[in-house]
PDB file of C-alpha atoms in Angstrom:
ATOM      1  CA  MET A   1      24.845  50.824  -0.240  1.00  0.00           C
ATOM      2  CA  LYS A   2      28.390  50.580   0.990  1.00  0.00           C
ATOM      3  CA  ARG A   3      27.414  49.437   4.374  1.00  0.00           C
ATOM      4  CA  LEU A   4      25.070  46.551   2.502  1.00  0.00           C
ATOM      5  CA  PHE A   5      28.318  45.358   0.544  1.00  0.00           C
ATOM      6  CA  GLN A   6      30.427  45.674   3.901  1.00  0.00           C
ATOM      7  CA  ILE A   7      27.764  43.466   5.469  1.00  0.00           C
ATOM      8  CA  LEU A   8      27.412  41.007   2.513  1.00  0.00           C
ATOM      9  CA  SER A   9      31.534  40.881   2.585  1.00  0.00           C
ATOM     10  CA  ALA A  10      31.067  38.409   5.619  1.00  0.00           C
ATOM     11  CA  TRP A  11      28.991  36.361   3.837  1.00  0.00           C
ATOM     12  CA  PRO A  12      30.631  32.618   3.053  1.00  0.00           C
ATOM     13  CA  LEU A  13      31.377  32.612  -0.817  1.00  0.00           C
ATOM     14  CA  SER A  14      29.029  29.873  -1.005  1.00  0.00           C
ATOM     15  CA  VAL A  15      26.044  31.741   0.365  1.00  0.00           C
ATOM     16  CA  LEU A  16      27.014  34.235  -2.307  1.00  0.00           C
ATOM     17  CA  HIS A  17      27.562  32.092  -5.366  1.00  0.00           C
ATOM     18  CA  PHE A  18      24.236  30.733  -4.643  1.00  0.00           C
ATOM     19  CA  LEU A  19      22.147  33.999  -4.442  1.00  0.00           C
ATOM     20  CA  GLY A  20      24.347  35.071  -7.495  1.00  0.00           C
ATOM     21  CA  ALA A  21      23.759  32.291  -9.714  1.00  0.00           C
ATOM     22  CA  ALA A  22      19.764  33.199  -8.653  1.00  0.00           C
ATOM     23  CA  MET A  23      20.492  36.586  -9.452  1.00  0.00           C
ATOM     24  CA  GLY A  24      22.024  35.869 -13.019  1.00  0.00           C
ATOM     25  CA  TRP A  25      18.752  33.525 -13.853  1.00  0.00           C
ATOM     26  CA  VAL A  26      16.607  36.428 -12.695  1.00  0.00           C
ATOM     27  CA  ALA A  27      18.325  39.076 -14.814  1.00  0.00           C
ATOM     28  CA  PHE A  28      18.615  36.704 -17.861  1.00  0.00           C
ATOM     29  CA  LEU A  29      15.275  35.556 -18.214  1.00  0.00           C
ATOM     30  CA  GLY A  30      13.553  39.168 -16.916  1.00  0.00           C
ATOM     31  CA  SER A  31      15.418  41.212 -19.619  1.00  0.00           C
ATOM     32  CA  PRO A  32      15.121  40.348 -23.795  1.00  0.00           C
ATOM     33  CA  THR A  33      18.042  42.706 -24.874  1.00  0.00           C
ATOM     34  CA  TYR A  34      20.463  41.391 -22.679  1.00  0.00           C
ATOM     35  CA  ARG A  35      19.117  37.631 -23.500  1.00  0.00           C
ATOM     36  CA  ARG A  36      19.342  38.135 -27.261  1.00  0.00           C
ATOM     37  CA  ARG A  37      22.886  39.683 -26.633  1.00  0.00           C
ATOM     38  CA  PHE A  38      23.681  36.765 -24.508  1.00  0.00           C
ATOM     39  CA  VAL A  39      22.934  33.986 -27.296  1.00  0.00           C
ATOM     40  CA  ALA A  40      24.348  36.199 -29.925  1.00  0.00           C
ATOM     41  CA  ASN A  41      27.595  37.018 -28.937  1.00  0.00           C
ATOM     42  CA  ALA A  42      28.234  33.137 -27.518  1.00  0.00           C
ATOM     43  CA  ALA A  43      26.607  31.816 -31.174  1.00  0.00           C
ATOM     44  CA  GLN A  44      29.847  34.442 -32.506  1.00  0.00           C
ATOM     45  CA  GLY A  45      31.869  33.017 -30.467  1.00  0.00           C
ATOM     46  CA  GLY A  46      30.878  29.490 -31.809  1.00  0.00           C
ATOM     47  CA  PHE A  47      28.760  28.401 -29.252  1.00  0.00           C
ATOM     48  CA  GLY A  48      25.448  26.918 -28.827  1.00  0.00           C
ATOM     49  CA  PHE A  49      23.054  28.253 -25.471  1.00  0.00           C
ATOM     50  CA  ALA A  50      23.613  24.104 -24.342  1.00  0.00           C
ATOM     51  CA  GLN A  51      27.409  24.366 -24.188  1.00  0.00           C
ATOM     52  CA  VAL A  52      27.622  28.044 -22.089  1.00  0.00           C
ATOM     53  CA  ARG A  53      23.906  28.058 -19.863  1.00  0.00           C
ATOM     54  CA  ARG A  54      26.088  27.820 -16.732  1.00  0.00           C
ATOM     55  CA  ALA A  55      27.476  31.418 -17.679  1.00  0.00           C
ATOM     56  CA  VAL A  56      24.202  32.663 -17.198  1.00  0.00           C
ATOM     57  CA  ALA A  57      24.494  31.473 -13.579  1.00  0.00           C
ATOM     58  CA  GLU A  58      28.277  32.529 -13.232  1.00  0.00           C
ATOM     59  CA  ALA A  59      27.471  36.227 -14.514  1.00  0.00           C
ATOM     60  CA  GLY A  60      25.218  36.516 -11.464  1.00  0.00           C
ATOM     61  CA  LYS A  61      27.988  35.384  -9.420  1.00  0.00           C
ATOM     62  CA  LEU A  62      30.237  37.619 -10.670  1.00  0.00           C
ATOM     63  CA  VAL A  63      27.993  39.979  -9.495  1.00  0.00           C
ATOM     64  CA  ALA A  64      27.180  38.435  -5.683  1.00  0.00           C
ATOM     65  CA  GLU A  65      30.687  38.484  -4.704  1.00  0.00           C
ATOM     66  CA  THR A  66      31.893  41.385  -5.416  1.00  0.00           C
ATOM     67  CA  PRO A  67      31.211  43.188  -1.498  1.00  0.00           C
ATOM     68  CA  ARG A  68      33.256  39.856  -0.270  1.00  0.00           C
ATOM     69  CA  LEU A  69      36.404  41.294  -2.472  1.00  0.00           C
ATOM     70  CA  TRP A  70      36.121  44.620  -2.132  1.00  0.00           C
ATOM     71  CA  PHE A  71      35.086  44.809   2.023  1.00  0.00           C
ATOM     72  CA  GLY A  72      35.780  41.023   3.259  1.00  0.00           C
ATOM     73  CA  ALA A  73      38.492  38.849   3.563  1.00  0.00           C
ATOM     74  CA  MET A  74      40.526  37.545   0.545  1.00  0.00           C
ATOM     75  CA  PRO A  75      38.987  33.788  -0.511  1.00  0.00           C
ATOM     76  CA  PRO A  76      41.869  31.207  -1.160  1.00  0.00           C
ATOM     77  CA  VAL A  77      43.012  31.925  -4.453  1.00  0.00           C
ATOM     78  CA  HIS A  78      45.872  29.942  -5.960  1.00  0.00           C
ATOM     79  CA  TRP A  79      48.393  31.290  -8.992  1.00  0.00           C
ATOM     80  CA  GLU A  80      50.199  29.151 -11.529  1.00  0.00           C
ATOM     81  CA  GLN A  81      53.033  30.320 -12.579  1.00  0.00           C
ATOM     82  CA  ALA A  82      54.036  32.843  -8.996  1.00  0.00           C
ATOM     83  CA  ALA A  83      58.125  31.183  -9.766  1.00  0.00           C
ATOM     84  CA  MET A  84      57.609  32.985 -12.963  1.00  0.00           C
ATOM     85  CA  ILE A  85      56.195  36.233 -11.622  1.00  0.00           C
ATOM     86  CA  GLU A  86      58.227  36.316  -8.280  1.00  0.00           C
ATOM     87  CA  ALA A  87      61.379  36.151 -11.118  1.00  0.00           C
ATOM     88  CA  LEU A  88      60.146  38.910 -13.029  1.00  0.00           C
ATOM     89  CA  ARG A  89      59.960  41.134 -10.349  1.00  0.00           C
ATOM     90  CA  ALA A  90      63.387  40.042  -9.002  1.00  0.00           C
ATOM     91  CA  GLU A  91      64.657  41.532 -12.153  1.00  0.00           C
ATOM     92  CA  GLY A  92      62.740  44.817 -12.701  1.00  0.00           C
ATOM     93  CA  ARG A  93      60.755  43.832 -14.768  1.00  0.00           C
ATOM     94  CA  GLY A  94      57.567  45.279 -15.443  1.00  0.00           C
ATOM     95  CA  ILE A  95      54.084  43.203 -15.885  1.00  0.00           C
ATOM     96  CA  VAL A  96      51.176  43.879 -17.798  1.00  0.00           C
ATOM     97  CA  PHE A  97      48.356  41.276 -17.029  1.00  0.00           C
ATOM     98  CA  LEU A  98      45.152  41.384 -19.559  1.00  0.00           C
ATOM     99  CA  THR A  99      42.286  38.922 -18.691  1.00  0.00           C
ATOM    100  CA  PRO A 100      39.019  39.460 -21.307  1.00  0.00           C
ATOM    101  CA  HIS A 101      35.445  39.456 -18.944  1.00  0.00           C
ATOM    102  CA  LEU A 102      36.196  35.716 -17.692  1.00  0.00           C
ATOM    103  CA  GLY A 103      35.579  34.196 -14.498  1.00  0.00           C
ATOM    104  CA  CYS A 104      36.607  36.644 -11.303  1.00  0.00           C
ATOM    105  CA  PHE A 105      38.797  39.236 -12.980  1.00  0.00           C
ATOM    106  CA  GLU A 106      38.213  42.230  -9.614  1.00  0.00           C
ATOM    107  CA  VAL A 107      40.418  38.205  -8.029  1.00  0.00           C
ATOM    108  CA  THR A 108      43.159  38.622  -9.751  1.00  0.00           C
ATOM    109  CA  ALA A 109      44.355  42.064  -9.352  1.00  0.00           C
ATOM    110  CA  ARG A 110      43.426  41.845  -5.339  1.00  0.00           C
ATOM    111  CA  SER A 111      45.317  38.793  -4.416  1.00  0.00           C
ATOM    112  CA  TYR A 112      48.233  39.913  -7.001  1.00  0.00           C
ATOM    113  CA  ALA A 113      48.649  42.562  -4.334  1.00  0.00           C
ATOM    114  CA  ALA A 114      48.230  40.404  -1.236  1.00  0.00           C
ATOM    115  CA  GLN A 115      50.699  37.881  -2.909  1.00  0.00           C
ATOM    116  CA  PHE A 116      52.989  39.256  -4.731  1.00  0.00           C
ATOM    117  CA  GLY A 117      53.344  43.200  -4.552  1.00  0.00           C
ATOM    118  CA  PRO A 118      52.018  46.728  -6.235  1.00  0.00           C
ATOM    119  CA  VAL A 119      49.609  46.507  -9.173  1.00  0.00           C
ATOM    120  CA  THR A 120      47.520  49.639 -10.739  1.00  0.00           C
ATOM    121  CA  VAL A 121      44.352  48.752 -12.394  1.00  0.00           C
ATOM    122  CA  LEU A 122      42.545  50.609 -15.167  1.00  0.00           C
ATOM    123  CA  TYR A 123      38.438  50.975 -14.753  1.00  0.00           C
ATOM    124  CA  ARG A 124      35.866  52.841 -16.157  1.00  0.00           C
ATOM    125  CA  PRO A 125      34.326  55.688 -13.706  1.00  0.00           C
ATOM    126  CA  ALA A 126      30.601  54.142 -13.012  1.00  0.00           C
ATOM    127  CA  ARG A 127      27.802  57.360 -14.126  1.00  0.00           C
ATOM    128  CA  LYS A 128      25.802  57.294 -11.293  1.00  0.00           C
ATOM    129  CA  PRO A 129      27.009  59.480  -8.261  1.00  0.00           C
ATOM    130  CA  TRP A 130      26.383  56.837  -6.063  1.00  0.00           C
ATOM    131  CA  LEU A 131      28.119  54.090  -7.214  1.00  0.00           C
ATOM    132  CA  ARG A 132      31.096  55.895  -8.651  1.00  0.00           C
ATOM    133  CA  GLU A 133      32.498  56.848  -4.823  1.00  0.00           C
ATOM    134  CA  LEU A 134      31.243  53.393  -3.845  1.00  0.00           C
ATOM    135  CA  VAL A 135      33.842  52.134  -6.628  1.00  0.00           C
ATOM    136  CA  ALA A 136      36.576  54.570  -5.680  1.00  0.00           C
ATOM    137  CA  THR A 137      36.555  53.853  -1.713  1.00  0.00           C
ATOM    138  CA  SER A 138      37.121  49.929  -2.468  1.00  0.00           C
ATOM    139  CA  ARG A 139      38.614  49.886  -5.281  1.00  0.00           C
ATOM    140  CA  SER A 140      42.057  50.634  -3.855  1.00  0.00           C
ATOM    141  CA  ARG A 141      43.433  48.828  -1.050  1.00  0.00           C
ATOM    142  CA  PRO A 142      47.675  48.445   0.477  1.00  0.00           C
ATOM    143  CA  ASN A 143      49.458  47.410  -2.859  1.00  0.00           C
ATOM    144  CA  MET A 144      47.001  48.112  -5.325  1.00  0.00           C
ATOM    145  CA  THR A 145      45.376  51.053  -7.497  1.00  0.00           C
ATOM    146  CA  ALA A 146      43.148  52.054  -9.153  1.00  0.00           C
ATOM    147  CA  VAL A 147      43.134  54.395 -12.160  1.00  0.00           C
ATOM    148  CA  PRO A 148      40.446  56.124 -14.702  1.00  0.00           C
ATOM    149  CA  THR A 149      40.263  55.607 -17.929  1.00  0.00           C
ATOM    150  CA  THR A 150      41.955  58.629 -19.201  1.00  0.00           C
ATOM    151  CA  LEU A 151      45.857  60.478 -19.976  1.00  0.00           C
ATOM    152  CA  SER A 152      46.275  60.887 -16.098  1.00  0.00           C
ATOM    153  CA  GLY A 153      45.395  57.864 -15.067  1.00  0.00           C
ATOM    154  CA  VAL A 154      47.585  56.340 -18.246  1.00  0.00           C
ATOM    155  CA  ARG A 155      50.597  58.042 -17.410  1.00  0.00           C
ATOM    156  CA  GLN A 156      50.532  56.398 -13.657  1.00  0.00           C
ATOM    157  CA  MET A 157      50.560  53.159 -15.840  1.00  0.00           C
ATOM    158  CA  LEU A 158      53.585  53.803 -17.738  1.00  0.00           C
ATOM    159  CA  ARG A 159      54.959  55.117 -14.220  1.00  0.00           C
ATOM    160  CA  ALA A 160      54.330  51.818 -12.461  1.00  0.00           C
ATOM    161  CA  LEU A 161      55.929  49.851 -15.012  1.00  0.00           C
ATOM    162  CA  LYS A 162      58.657  52.124 -15.756  1.00  0.00           C
ATOM    163  CA  ALA A 163      59.444  51.261 -11.578  1.00  0.00           C
ATOM    164  CA  GLY A 164      59.062  47.750 -12.134  1.00  0.00           C
ATOM    165  CA  GLU A 165      55.543  47.416 -10.838  1.00  0.00           C
ATOM    166  CA  ALA A 166      52.489  45.465 -12.719  1.00  0.00           C
ATOM    167  CA  VAL A 167      49.331  46.766 -14.223  1.00  0.00           C
ATOM    168  CA  GLY A 168      46.205  45.037 -14.919  1.00  0.00           C
ATOM    169  CA  LEU A 169      43.633  46.112 -17.637  1.00  0.00           C
ATOM    170  CA  LEU A 170      40.471  44.462 -19.374  1.00  0.00           C
ATOM    171  CA  PRO A 171      41.359  44.708 -22.993  1.00  0.00           C
ATOM    172  CA  ASP A 172      37.993  43.633 -24.760  1.00  0.00           C
ATOM    173  CA  GLN A 173      36.688  46.246 -22.669  1.00  0.00           C
ATOM    174  CA  VAL A 174      34.841  48.545 -25.435  1.00  0.00           C
ATOM    175  CA  PRO A 175      37.143  51.945 -25.109  1.00  0.00           C
ATOM    176  CA  PRO A 176      36.366  55.685 -25.744  1.00  0.00           C
ATOM    177  CA  GLN A 177      36.163  57.231 -29.238  1.00  0.00           C
ATOM    178  CA  GLY A 178      40.047  57.903 -30.241  1.00  0.00           C
ATOM    179  CA  LEU A 179      41.306  55.206 -27.937  1.00  0.00           C
ATOM    180  CA  GLY A 180      40.898  52.199 -30.062  1.00  0.00           C
ATOM    181  CA  VAL A 181      40.673  50.812 -33.518  1.00  0.00           C
ATOM    182  CA  TRP A 182      38.495  48.466 -34.630  1.00  0.00           C
ATOM    183  CA  ALA A 183      39.776  44.609 -35.172  1.00  0.00           C
ATOM    184  CA  PRO A 184      37.879  41.420 -35.319  1.00  0.00           C
ATOM    185  CA  PHE A 185      37.186  39.286 -32.408  1.00  0.00           C
ATOM    186  CA  PHE A 186      35.630  36.583 -32.835  1.00  0.00           C
ATOM    187  CA  GLY A 187      35.019  37.052 -36.655  1.00  0.00           C
ATOM    188  CA  ARG A 188      33.107  40.260 -36.085  1.00  0.00           C
ATOM    189  CA  GLU A 189      34.812  43.506 -35.642  1.00  0.00           C
ATOM    190  CA  ALA A 190      35.077  45.342 -32.681  1.00  0.00           C
ATOM    191  CA  TYR A 191      36.560  48.302 -31.092  1.00  0.00           C
ATOM    192  CA  THR A 192      39.966  47.443 -29.685  1.00  0.00           C
ATOM    193  CA  MET A 193      41.769  49.403 -26.983  1.00  0.00           C
ATOM    194  CA  THR A 194      45.551  49.983 -28.421  1.00  0.00           C
ATOM    195  CA  LEU A 195      46.573  50.442 -24.738  1.00  0.00           C
ATOM    196  CA  PRO A 196      47.968  47.195 -24.286  1.00  0.00           C
ATOM    197  CA  ALA A 197      50.295  47.958 -26.935  1.00  0.00           C
ATOM    198  CA  ARG A 198      51.810  50.822 -25.899  1.00  0.00           C
ATOM    199  CA  LEU A 199      52.319  50.152 -22.068  1.00  0.00           C
ATOM    200  CA  VAL A 200      54.454  47.163 -23.667  1.00  0.00           C
ATOM    201  CA  GLN A 201      56.387  48.889 -26.348  1.00  0.00           C
ATOM    202  CA  GLN A 202      57.493  52.110 -24.245  1.00  0.00           C
ATOM    203  CA  THR A 203      58.361  50.804 -21.179  1.00  0.00           C
ATOM    204  CA  GLY A 204      59.566  46.927 -22.378  1.00  0.00           C
ATOM    205  CA  ALA A 205      57.426  45.024 -19.938  1.00  0.00           C
ATOM    206  CA  VAL A 206      56.396  41.431 -20.061  1.00  0.00           C
ATOM    207  CA  LEU A 207      53.093  40.982 -21.351  1.00  0.00           C
ATOM    208  CA  LEU A 208      50.950  38.049 -19.316  1.00  0.00           C
ATOM    209  CA  LEU A 209      47.512  36.540 -19.574  1.00  0.00           C
ATOM    210  CA  VAL A 210      45.357  35.474 -16.896  1.00  0.00           C
ATOM    211  CA  TRP A 211      41.616  34.577 -16.102  1.00  0.00           C
ATOM    212  CA  GLY A 212      40.492  33.605 -12.493  1.00  0.00           C
ATOM    213  CA  GLU A 213      38.302  30.347 -12.549  1.00  0.00           C
ATOM    214  CA  ARG A 214      35.828  30.523 -10.408  1.00  0.00           C
ATOM    215  CA  LEU A 215      35.543  27.026  -8.547  1.00  0.00           C
ATOM    216  CA  PRO A 216      32.606  25.456  -7.270  1.00  0.00           C
ATOM    217  CA  GLY A 217      31.584  25.297  -3.677  1.00  0.00           C
ATOM    218  CA  GLY A 218      32.648  28.664  -3.088  1.00  0.00           C
ATOM    219  CA  ARG A 219      36.249  26.778  -2.788  1.00  0.00           C
ATOM    220  CA  GLY A 220      37.654  30.442  -4.144  1.00  0.00           C
ATOM    221  CA  TYR A 221      39.772  30.926  -7.133  1.00  0.00           C
ATOM    222  CA  HIS A 222      42.582  29.217  -9.679  1.00  0.00           C
ATOM    223  CA  VAL A 223      44.583  32.311 -11.216  1.00  0.00           C
ATOM    224  CA  HIS A 224      45.231  30.526 -15.160  1.00  0.00           C
ATOM    225  CA  VAL A 225      48.428  32.265 -16.184  1.00  0.00           C
ATOM    226  CA  ARG A 226      50.363  32.476 -19.399  1.00  0.00           C
ATOM    227  CA  ARG A 227      53.086  34.879 -21.539  1.00  0.00           C
ATOM    228  CA  PHE A 228      51.749  36.324 -24.630  1.00  0.00           C
ATOM    229  CA  ASP A 229      54.052  34.194 -27.010  1.00  0.00           C
ATOM    230  CA  GLY A 230      55.953  36.500 -29.711  1.00  0.00           C
ATOM    231  CA  GLU A 231      55.400  39.875 -29.984  1.00  0.00           C
ATOM    232  CA  LEU A 232      53.022  42.606 -30.322  1.00  0.00           C
ATOM    233  CA  ALA A 233      52.884  44.466 -33.902  1.00  0.00           C
ATOM    234  CA  ARG A 234      53.778  47.956 -34.310  1.00  0.00           C
ATOM    235  CA  GLU A 235      51.404  48.493 -36.210  1.00  0.00           C
ATOM    236  CA  PRO A 236      47.584  49.223 -33.965  1.00  0.00           C
ATOM    237  CA  VAL A 237      45.051  47.387 -35.954  1.00  0.00           C
ATOM    238  CA  GLU A 238      47.390  44.432 -36.430  1.00  0.00           C
ATOM    239  CA  ALA A 239      48.537  44.735 -32.610  1.00  0.00           C
ATOM    240  CA  ALA A 240      44.697  44.842 -30.963  1.00  0.00           C
ATOM    241  CA  ALA A 241      44.374  41.824 -34.158  1.00  0.00           C
ATOM    242  CA  GLN A 242      46.848  40.021 -31.979  1.00  0.00           C
ATOM    243  CA  VAL A 243      45.134  40.407 -28.100  1.00  0.00           C
ATOM    244  CA  ASN A 244      41.799  39.816 -29.447  1.00  0.00           C
ATOM    245  CA  ALA A 245      43.297  36.653 -30.620  1.00  0.00           C
ATOM    246  CA  GLU A 246      44.532  35.630 -27.394  1.00  0.00           C
ATOM    247  CA  MET A 247      41.491  37.064 -25.836  1.00  0.00           C
ATOM    248  CA  GLU A 248      39.504  34.316 -27.750  1.00  0.00           C
ATOM    249  CA  ARG A 249      41.916  31.691 -26.711  1.00  0.00           C
ATOM    250  CA  MET A 250      41.537  31.886 -23.401  1.00  0.00           C
ATOM    251  CA  VAL A 251      37.900  32.550 -24.040  1.00  0.00           C
ATOM    252  CA  ARG A 252      37.729  29.185 -25.620  1.00  0.00           C
ATOM    253  CA  ALA A 253      39.163  27.786 -22.279  1.00  0.00           C
ATOM    254  CA  GLY A 254      36.720  28.759 -20.146  1.00  0.00           C
ATOM    255  CA  PRO A 255      33.467  29.357 -22.301  1.00  0.00           C
ATOM    256  CA  THR A 256      31.058  28.678 -19.120  1.00  0.00           C
ATOM    257  CA  GLN A 257      32.827  31.686 -17.398  1.00  0.00           C
ATOM    258  CA  TYR A 258      33.025  34.167 -20.151  1.00  0.00           C
ATOM    259  CA  LEU A 259      30.566  37.614 -20.021  1.00  0.00           C
ATOM    260  CA  TRP A 260      28.870  37.005 -22.676  1.00  0.00           C
ATOM    261  CA  GLY A 261      25.764  39.424 -22.388  1.00  0.00           C
ATOM    262  CA  TYR A 262      28.389  42.139 -22.076  1.00  0.00           C
ATOM    263  CA  ALA A 263      28.115  45.024 -25.210  1.00  0.00           C
ATOM    264  CA  ARG A 264      31.339  43.787 -26.943  1.00  0.00           C
ATOM    265  CA  TYR A 265      30.282  44.797 -30.098  1.00  0.00           C
ATOM    266  CA  LYS A 266      28.973  48.001 -29.124  1.00  0.00           C
ATOM    267  CA  GLN A 267      30.036  51.354 -30.357  1.00  0.00           C
ATOM    268  CA  PRO A 268      32.531  53.641 -28.256  1.00  0.00           C
ATOM    269  CA  ARG A 269      31.031  56.153 -26.767  1.00  0.00           C
ATOM    270  CA  GLU A 270      32.634  59.678 -26.595  1.00  0.00           C
ATOM    271  CA  GLU A 271      34.113  60.921 -23.992  1.00  0.00           C
ATOM    272  CA  VAL A 272      36.704  63.867 -22.509  1.00  0.00           C
ATOM    273  CA  VAL A 273      39.808  62.359 -21.453  1.00  0.00           C
ATOM    274  CA  ALA A 274      42.161  64.578 -19.160  1.00  0.00           C
TER     275      ALA A 274
END
């Protein structure tokens, strides 16, 4: 599988996106469960299917572009607020980047590492051994460290922030049981991680909201950047609700690139955290 990814990584991004769009529709039409969840989640967010139908193809592009981002040359990426990021780095401020399952979240961390400096990203290890090995050998690059959703991984993120580096995570990813709280997301209770608030409160890091918009025709990506407005509450449920509200705002800005098929409202699974 790794060899296949390496071969695909040399293909033009436009070709990968074309094939990915077709894959997205095959998955949507071939899986009633996925289709129902996609439509239901979009409706929960206030969108009819006609408004977000492009997200079907975008979900497939997300999969198809992965080999290029893991093993190939970095596509063109334009960052908003680059001067602000450089100023924060010059001050020695740690940065916590939050992005929902919106656009290309892989490209934000990889391009940050290539353009700005070290970044540590949180990921959930795959259950299947072959995929776990593939992810482990592809996600760590120069200036980029991937850490698992364990206490050890959280400690590494804290160390990175205290050293004035950046960390990145997907706050709308359902955390394991015991590592989150129930908070509203588009008007429905969703199990939400408390980690973003803890990282900021323990290190004094700056909280930035980002997402990598996938440009048409394989032209690359545009990374939207916005500073979190205000301060996160000390109380976990309130802080989680604040983060979810920001994620909603970002999704509304780019609904056709949100991963509506993600099981956002599922029950958290029990997991041994080491």
